[in-house]
Structure formats: structure tokens, C-alpha cells
Amino acid sequence: MHKVIYDTDPGVDDAMALLFLHRHPEIDLLGITTVFGNASVETTTRNALFLKREWNIAAPVSKGAGVTIDHTREDRAWPAMVHGDNGLGNIAVPETVDVPVDPRPAHRFIIDTVRSHPGEVRLVAVGRMTNLALALKEDPEIATLVKDVVIMGGNFYVPGNVSPVAEANIHGDPEAADIVMTAPWKVVVIGLDVTSITTMSRSYLGGMAAKGDGAVKLLDALSQHYIDFYSHSVEDGMMVHDSCACVYVVAPELFSSITGAVRVVCGGIADGQTIVKPDGRRFPPGDWDGLPSQVICTGIESEKVIDLIRDTLLAA
Ligand code: BDR
Ligand code: CA
């Protein structure tokens, strides 16, 4: 069993990924930690509680960061055109959901849970990296105690999605992402290089909803606004960014990768750009030296990934 903490900003593609983690038989979901990104942290936490209740998920929800790790950074507008004003595609979601939140802040929940299962926890982070960076700051030793960190974020050999060079999760808190990439733990980076070519069509999802239970029907309903948004780049379908990171946890053989030290640009026109120094390439001394070598996914078997998501969601 893979013991997973899911750090997320639900978020439409986050919701699909959550249902995947909940339903995959080899995943033991230990907790859901929330972060700001697709909406405020109040909204993403409410959404996590809503999905927990609707989908009968046992894992606790712990509320995380609502601002960047560098508090002097300016706020940016929420991406309502992508995920809707309420983060879940503008479907009806109650203002408040009567499900208790874990009393600990997300970074503390992460530290405690990692320490209770040394060497076993896989952190799957699909929002801004703020909670992970806060956990590392408070307890640097956790870097040696997690099994690995699988993130959805960044872009290396393809353009960004919030600027020509930056992807949303990294751009939303570049300083936090640089802390996470350079810490002495194993990070697997599932970025736009692989997620932007992994799309599910409206009719494929509709077919799943027709066969599936209420959970899949709810997922279909909350995805419609997001699919409309993607009409500029996907033909009647959507990129399933966050699910790709979750699929990696159980099926890494569907991905190909390179390794190298990763840094994140903090500030200027390239704010939030992720840059790898591939292992084996020689450069004069520089800012990537002496840092851990991380795994950067550059290839994906998209059709198999999409089918695995379908089979997992329909297996209930
Ligand atoms: C990432 O940004 C968010 O909008 C999505 O949920 C995903 O995690 C894609 O760039
Ligand atoms: Ca996300």
C-alpha cells in the first residue's frame, strides 16, 4: 500500500485526482491538506470538505496556507475563468460544510504524519508548494523521513500556462517551490511537459458518468466549466494535470524521465520558471551545484494514464 498525503487546492482537476486516490486499491490516503491557489484557502478547504462528505472519504482534511511563504509578495487574482468562482466549476456547493477540520495547520499535520510513518509517506502535492515549504522550515528532518514527494508543477521543455515560462502551481509561490525542489528529499516533478498532453474528452468523461455512480456523475458535473475553459487548446476536453501526479504513484512505468538539480526563478519576467541542470551536463560553477538530483518527467503514455483513471474511478 502507498501511504499518501494529498496536498491540494480543489480545484476541478484536483477533484478528479482526489477521487482517483480514494478509489485506487493500492493507495492508503492518510490525509488531505489544503492550500490556496485555484481559490482562497477558505474556499479550497470548504471544497475538500464537500468532496470528502459527498464521496465518503475517511481521510481527515487539514487547512493550510493562504498566503505565499514570502509575505511581501503581492496577491494575485484567483483563476475563476478556469475553475469557476467557487473552485468547483460553479456547481452548487453549500457555503459551509458541516464536517470537522483537523485542528492542526496543514504543515503540522504533514510533519506529524510523516513522523508517525518514517520512510513510508508519499507526499503528493498538486497546488502551490507553500505547505511543504513551511513543513520543511519547521522540521527540516522530515526531508529524510518521507518516501518521496510527487508534485504537479513546473515546465521544462514546453511553455508555461500562466506566463510564457511559468506554470500556475510554481508561479503561485516560487520561493516555496525553490525550497521544495532543493531540499534533500526525492522530488518527482510531473509538469506541463507531460500533463498538457494528457487530456480527457467531454464525451469520454460523459461515458464514465453514464456507467459510474453518483461520485463520477458529480465529477462530470463539476468538470463542465473547466472543459469549456480548455476549448482554446483542447478539442472538447481538458488537461487532467493533477491526476497525472497521482497515477505516477501507482504506475511510474507509464512515465519517462531525466534527472538533475532544479531551481525556480524568483522574481522578474521569468518569475516561477523551473530550470533543470540535467545530470551529466557540464557547466561552470553555478546555482545548481551541490543540490539533490530530482526526477523530471518528460514523457508519458497518455492514453494508458487516461484509461487507468477511468478504470479506477469506475471500479467502485
Ligand atoms: C495546475 O494549476 C491548477 O490550476 C491545477 O489544479 C493544476 O494543479 C496546472 O497548472
Ligand atoms: Ca491543483
Coordinates of C-alpha atoms and ligand atoms in Angstrom, one line a residue:
M1 CA 0.0 0.0 0.0
H2 CA 1.2 3.5 -0.8
K3 CA 0.6 5.9 2.2
V4 CA -0.3 9.2 0.6
I5 CA -0.8 12.7 2.0
Y6 CA -2.6 14.7 -0.7
D7 CA -1.8 18.4 -0.7
T8 CA -4.3 20.2 -2.9
D9 CA -6.2 23.3 -3.9
P10 CA -9.5 21.9 -5.2
G11 CA -9.9 22.8 -8.0
V12 CA -11.6 20.7 -10.7
D13 CA -8.6 18.6 -11.8
D14 CA -7.7 18.3 -8.1
A15 CA -11.2 16.8 -7.5
M16 CA -10.7 14.1 -10.1
A17 CA -7.3 13.3 -8.6
L18 CA -8.8 13.0 -5.2
L19 CA -11.4 10.5 -6.4
F20 CA -8.6 8.5 -8.0
L21 CA -6.6 8.4 -4.8
H22 CA -9.7 7.5 -2.8
R23 CA -10.7 4.7 -5.1
H24 CA -7.3 3.2 -6.0
P25 CA -6.9 -0.1 -4.1
E26 CA -3.2 0.3 -3.6
I27 CA -3.5 3.8 -2.0
D28 CA -4.0 4.4 1.7
L29 CA -5.0 8.1 1.8
L30 CA -3.7 9.4 5.2
G31 CA -4.8 13.0 4.9
I32 CA -5.9 15.8 2.6
T33 CA -4.1 19.1 3.2
T34 CA -5.4 22.3 1.6
V35 CA -3.6 25.3 0.1
F36 CA -4.6 28.4 -1.7
G37 CA -4.3 28.6 -5.5
N38 CA -7.4 27.8 -7.6
A39 CA -9.3 29.8 -5.0
S40 CA -8.7 31.2 -1.5
V41 CA -7.7 28.6 1.2
E42 CA -11.1 29.1 2.8
T43 CA -12.8 28.0 -0.4
T44 CA -10.4 25.2 -1.3
T45 CA -10.8 23.8 2.3
R46 CA -14.6 24.1 2.0
N47 CA -14.3 22.3 -1.3
A48 CA -12.2 19.5 0.2
L49 CA -14.7 19.0 3.0
F50 CA -17.5 19.0 0.5
L51 CA -15.9 16.3 -1.6
K52 CA -14.9 14.3 1.5
R53 CA -18.6 14.3 2.5
E54 CA -20.0 13.6 -0.9
W55 CA -17.6 10.9 -1.7
N56 CA -17.5 9.4 1.8
I57 CA -13.7 9.8 2.2
A58 CA -12.4 8.8 5.6
A59 CA -9.1 10.8 5.5
P60 CA -9.0 14.0 7.6
V61 CA -8.8 17.4 6.0
S62 CA -6.3 19.9 7.4
K63 CA -6.3 23.6 6.4
G64 CA -3.1 25.0 5.1
A65 CA -1.5 28.2 3.8
G66 CA -3.5 31.1 2.4
V67 CA -0.5 33.3 1.5
T68 CA 2.9 32.9 -0.1
I69 CA 5.8 32.0 2.1
D70 CA 7.3 35.4 1.3
H71 CA 4.6 37.6 2.8
T72 CA 5.7 40.6 0.8
R73 CA 4.6 39.1 -2.5
E74 CA 1.6 40.8 -4.0
D75 CA -1.7 38.9 -4.1
R76 CA -2.9 37.7 -7.5
A77 CA -6.4 37.2 -8.7
W78 CA -8.0 33.6 -8.4
P79 CA -8.3 31.8 -11.7
A80 CA -12.1 31.8 -11.7
M81 CA -12.2 31.5 -15.5
V82 CA -10.5 28.1 -15.2
H83 CA -12.1 26.6 -12.0
G84 CA -15.2 28.8 -11.6
D85 CA -15.8 31.4 -8.9
N86 CA -16.2 28.6 -6.3
G87 CA -13.2 26.5 -7.4
L88 CA -15.5 23.6 -8.4
G89 CA -16.8 24.8 -11.8
N90 CA -19.7 26.8 -10.3
I91 CA -21.8 23.8 -9.4
A92 CA -23.9 24.3 -6.3
V93 CA -21.7 23.9 -3.2
P94 CA -23.0 24.9 0.3
E95 CA -21.4 28.0 1.9
T96 CA -20.2 25.8 4.7
V97 CA -19.9 22.1 5.1
D98 CA -20.6 20.6 8.5
V99 CA -17.6 18.3 8.6
P100 CA -14.9 18.9 11.2
V101 CA -11.4 20.1 10.0
D102 CA -8.3 18.6 11.6
P103 CA -7.2 21.1 14.4
R104 CA -3.6 21.2 13.1
P105 CA -2.5 23.5 10.3
A106 CA -1.5 21.5 7.2
H107 CA 2.2 21.8 7.6
R108 CA 2.0 20.5 11.2
F109 CA -0.3 17.7 10.0
I110 CA 2.3 16.8 7.4
I111 CA 5.1 16.7 10.0
D112 CA 3.2 14.6 12.5
T113 CA 2.0 12.1 9.9
V114 CA 5.5 11.7 8.3
R115 CA 7.0 11.2 11.8
S116 CA 4.4 8.5 12.6
H117 CA 5.3 6.6 9.5
P118 CA 9.0 7.1 9.0
G119 CA 10.2 6.2 5.4
E120 CA 6.7 5.4 4.2
V121 CA 4.8 8.6 3.3
R122 CA 4.5 9.8 -0.2
L123 CA 3.6 13.5 -0.4
V124 CA 1.5 14.2 -3.5
A125 CA 1.4 18.0 -3.9
V126 CA -0.8 19.4 -6.7
G127 CA -1.2 23.0 -5.6
R128 CA 1.3 25.7 -4.6
M129 CA 4.2 24.3 -2.6
T130 CA 3.7 26.6 0.4
N131 CA 2.6 23.9 2.9
L132 CA 5.5 21.7 2.1
A133 CA 8.0 24.5 2.4
L134 CA 6.5 25.5 5.8
A135 CA 6.8 21.9 6.9
L136 CA 10.5 21.8 5.9
K137 CA 11.2 25.1 7.6
E138 CA 9.6 23.9 10.9
D139 CA 11.1 20.5 10.8
P140 CA 13.9 20.1 8.2
E141 CA 14.4 16.4 9.3
I142 CA 11.2 15.3 7.6
A143 CA 13.1 15.5 4.3
T144 CA 14.9 12.3 5.4
L145 CA 11.7 10.7 6.7
V146 CA 9.4 10.9 3.7
K147 CA 9.5 8.2 1.0
D148 CA 9.2 10.7 -1.8
V149 CA 7.4 13.9 -3.0
V150 CA 5.4 13.8 -6.2
I151 CA 4.4 17.2 -7.4
M152 CA 2.3 18.5 -10.3
G153 CA 4.0 21.7 -11.2
G154 CA 6.5 23.4 -13.5
N155 CA 7.5 23.1 -17.1
F156 CA 10.9 22.4 -18.7
Y157 CA 10.8 22.0 -22.4
V158 CA 7.3 23.4 -23.1
P159 CA 5.8 26.8 -22.4
G160 CA 4.1 27.7 -19.1
N161 CA 0.4 28.3 -18.6
V162 CA 0.3 31.5 -16.6
S163 CA 3.2 33.1 -18.4
P164 CA 5.3 32.0 -21.3
V165 CA 7.8 30.4 -18.9
A166 CA 5.8 29.6 -15.7
E167 CA 3.2 27.0 -14.6
A168 CA 0.5 28.0 -12.1
N169 CA 1.4 26.0 -9.1
I170 CA 5.0 27.1 -9.2
H171 CA 4.2 30.7 -10.2
G172 CA 1.8 31.0 -7.3
D173 CA 4.7 30.7 -4.8
P174 CA 8.1 30.5 -6.4
E175 CA 10.1 30.8 -3.2
A176 CA 8.2 27.9 -1.7
A177 CA 8.8 25.8 -4.8
D178 CA 12.5 26.5 -4.8
I179 CA 12.7 25.4 -1.1
V180 CA 10.9 22.1 -2.1
M181 CA 13.0 21.4 -5.2
T182 CA 16.3 22.0 -3.4
A183 CA 15.6 20.1 -0.2
P184 CA 17.4 16.8 0.4
W185 CA 14.4 14.6 -0.4
K186 CA 13.4 12.8 -3.6
V187 CA 11.1 15.0 -5.7
V188 CA 9.4 13.7 -8.8
V189 CA 8.2 16.6 -11.0
I190 CA 5.1 16.0 -13.1
G191 CA 4.9 19.2 -15.1
L192 CA 3.2 20.6 -18.1
D193 CA 5.7 18.6 -20.3
V194 CA 3.5 15.6 -19.6
T195 CA 0.2 16.9 -18.2
S196 CA -0.6 19.3 -21.1
I197 CA -0.6 16.3 -23.5
T198 CA -2.8 14.2 -21.2
T199 CA -6.3 15.1 -22.0
M200 CA -9.7 13.6 -21.4
S201 CA -12.6 14.5 -23.7
R202 CA -16.0 15.6 -22.6
S203 CA -17.6 12.6 -24.2
Y204 CA -15.1 10.2 -22.5
L205 CA -15.9 11.7 -19.1
G206 CA -19.6 11.6 -20.0
G207 CA -19.3 7.9 -20.9
M208 CA -17.7 7.3 -17.5
A209 CA -20.6 9.3 -15.8
A210 CA -23.2 7.2 -17.6
K211 CA -21.6 4.0 -16.3
G212 CA -20.4 5.2 -12.9
D213 CA -22.0 6.0 -9.6
G214 CA -23.0 9.3 -8.0
A215 CA -19.4 10.3 -7.3
V216 CA -18.5 10.1 -11.0
K217 CA -21.6 11.9 -12.0
L218 CA -20.7 14.7 -9.6
L219 CA -17.2 14.8 -11.1
D220 CA -18.7 15.1 -14.6
A221 CA -20.9 18.0 -13.5
L222 CA -18.2 20.0 -11.8
S223 CA -15.8 19.5 -14.8
Q224 CA -18.0 21.1 -17.4
H225 CA -16.9 24.7 -16.8
Y226 CA -13.3 23.6 -16.8
I227 CA -13.8 21.8 -20.1
D228 CA -15.3 25.0 -21.6
F229 CA -12.3 26.9 -20.5
Y230 CA -9.9 24.5 -22.2
S231 CA -11.7 25.0 -25.6
H232 CA -8.8 27.3 -26.6
S233 CA -6.3 24.5 -26.5
V234 CA -8.0 21.1 -26.2
E235 CA -10.7 19.9 -28.6
D236 CA -13.8 19.5 -26.3
G237 CA -11.8 18.1 -23.4
M238 CA -9.5 19.0 -20.5
M239 CA -6.0 18.5 -19.2
V240 CA -6.0 16.2 -16.2
H241 CA -2.9 17.8 -14.6
D242 CA -3.3 16.6 -11.0
S243 CA -4.4 13.1 -11.8
C244 CA -1.1 12.5 -13.7
A245 CA 0.8 13.0 -10.4
C246 CA -1.5 10.5 -8.7
V247 CA -1.1 8.0 -11.5
Y248 CA 2.7 8.2 -11.1
V249 CA 2.4 7.0 -7.5
V250 CA 0.9 3.6 -8.7
A251 CA 2.2 3.4 -12.3
P252 CA 5.6 5.1 -12.7
E253 CA 6.3 2.8 -15.7
L254 CA 3.9 5.0 -17.7
F255 CA 6.4 7.9 -17.5
S256 CA 9.9 8.5 -18.8
S257 CA 12.2 11.0 -17.1
I258 CA 15.5 12.7 -16.8
T259 CA 17.3 13.6 -13.6
G260 CA 19.0 16.8 -12.4
A261 CA 19.1 19.6 -9.9
V262 CA 16.1 22.0 -10.2
R263 CA 15.9 25.7 -9.4
V264 CA 13.0 28.1 -9.5
V265 CA 13.3 31.6 -10.7
C266 CA 12.1 34.0 -8.0
G267 CA 11.2 37.5 -9.4
G268 CA 11.5 39.3 -12.7
I269 CA 9.9 38.5 -16.0
A270 CA 10.7 34.8 -15.6
D271 CA 9.1 34.6 -12.1
G272 CA 8.2 31.0 -11.4
Q273 CA 10.2 29.4 -14.2
T274 CA 11.6 25.9 -13.4
I275 CA 15.0 25.2 -14.7
V276 CA 16.8 21.8 -14.6
K277 CA 20.5 21.2 -14.9
P278 CA 20.5 17.8 -16.4
D279 CA 22.8 15.3 -14.7
G280 CA 25.9 14.7 -16.8
R281 CA 25.9 18.1 -18.5
R282 CA 28.9 20.2 -17.5
F283 CA 28.7 23.9 -16.8
P284 CA 30.9 26.4 -15.0
P285 CA 30.2 26.7 -11.2
G286 CA 26.7 27.9 -10.7
D287 CA 23.5 28.0 -8.7
W288 CA 22.6 24.3 -9.3
D289 CA 25.8 22.9 -7.8
G290 CA 25.7 20.5 -4.9
L291 CA 21.9 20.2 -4.9
P292 CA 19.9 17.0 -4.9
S293 CA 19.2 15.4 -8.2
Q294 CA 15.4 15.3 -8.8
V295 CA 13.3 13.3 -11.2
I296 CA 11.7 15.3 -14.0
C297 CA 9.1 13.5 -16.1
T298 CA 9.4 14.3 -19.8
G299 CA 7.4 11.6 -21.4
I300 CA 4.0 9.9 -20.6
E301 CA 1.8 7.2 -22.1
S302 CA -1.2 9.5 -22.0
E303 CA -3.8 7.0 -23.3
K304 CA -2.9 4.4 -20.7
V305 CA -3.0 7.1 -18.0
I306 CA -6.4 8.2 -19.1
D307 CA -7.7 4.6 -19.2
L308 CA -6.2 3.9 -15.7
I309 CA -8.1 6.9 -14.3
R310 CA -11.3 5.7 -15.9
D311 CA -10.8 2.1 -14.7
T312 CA -10.0 3.3 -11.1
L313 CA -12.9 5.7 -10.9
L314 CA -15.4 3.1 -12.2
A315 CA -14.1 0.2 -10.1
A316 CA -16.2 1.3 -7.1
Ligands
BDR1 C1 -2.2 23.3 -12.0 O1 -2.8 24.6 -11.7 C2 -4.1 24.4 -11.2 O2 -4.9 25.2 -11.9 C3 -4.5 23.0 -11.4 O3 -5.3 22.5 -10.4 C4 -3.2 22.2 -11.5 O4 -2.7 21.8 -10.3 C5 -2.0 23.3 -13.5 O5 -1.1 24.3 -13.9
CA2 CA -4.3 21.8 -8.4

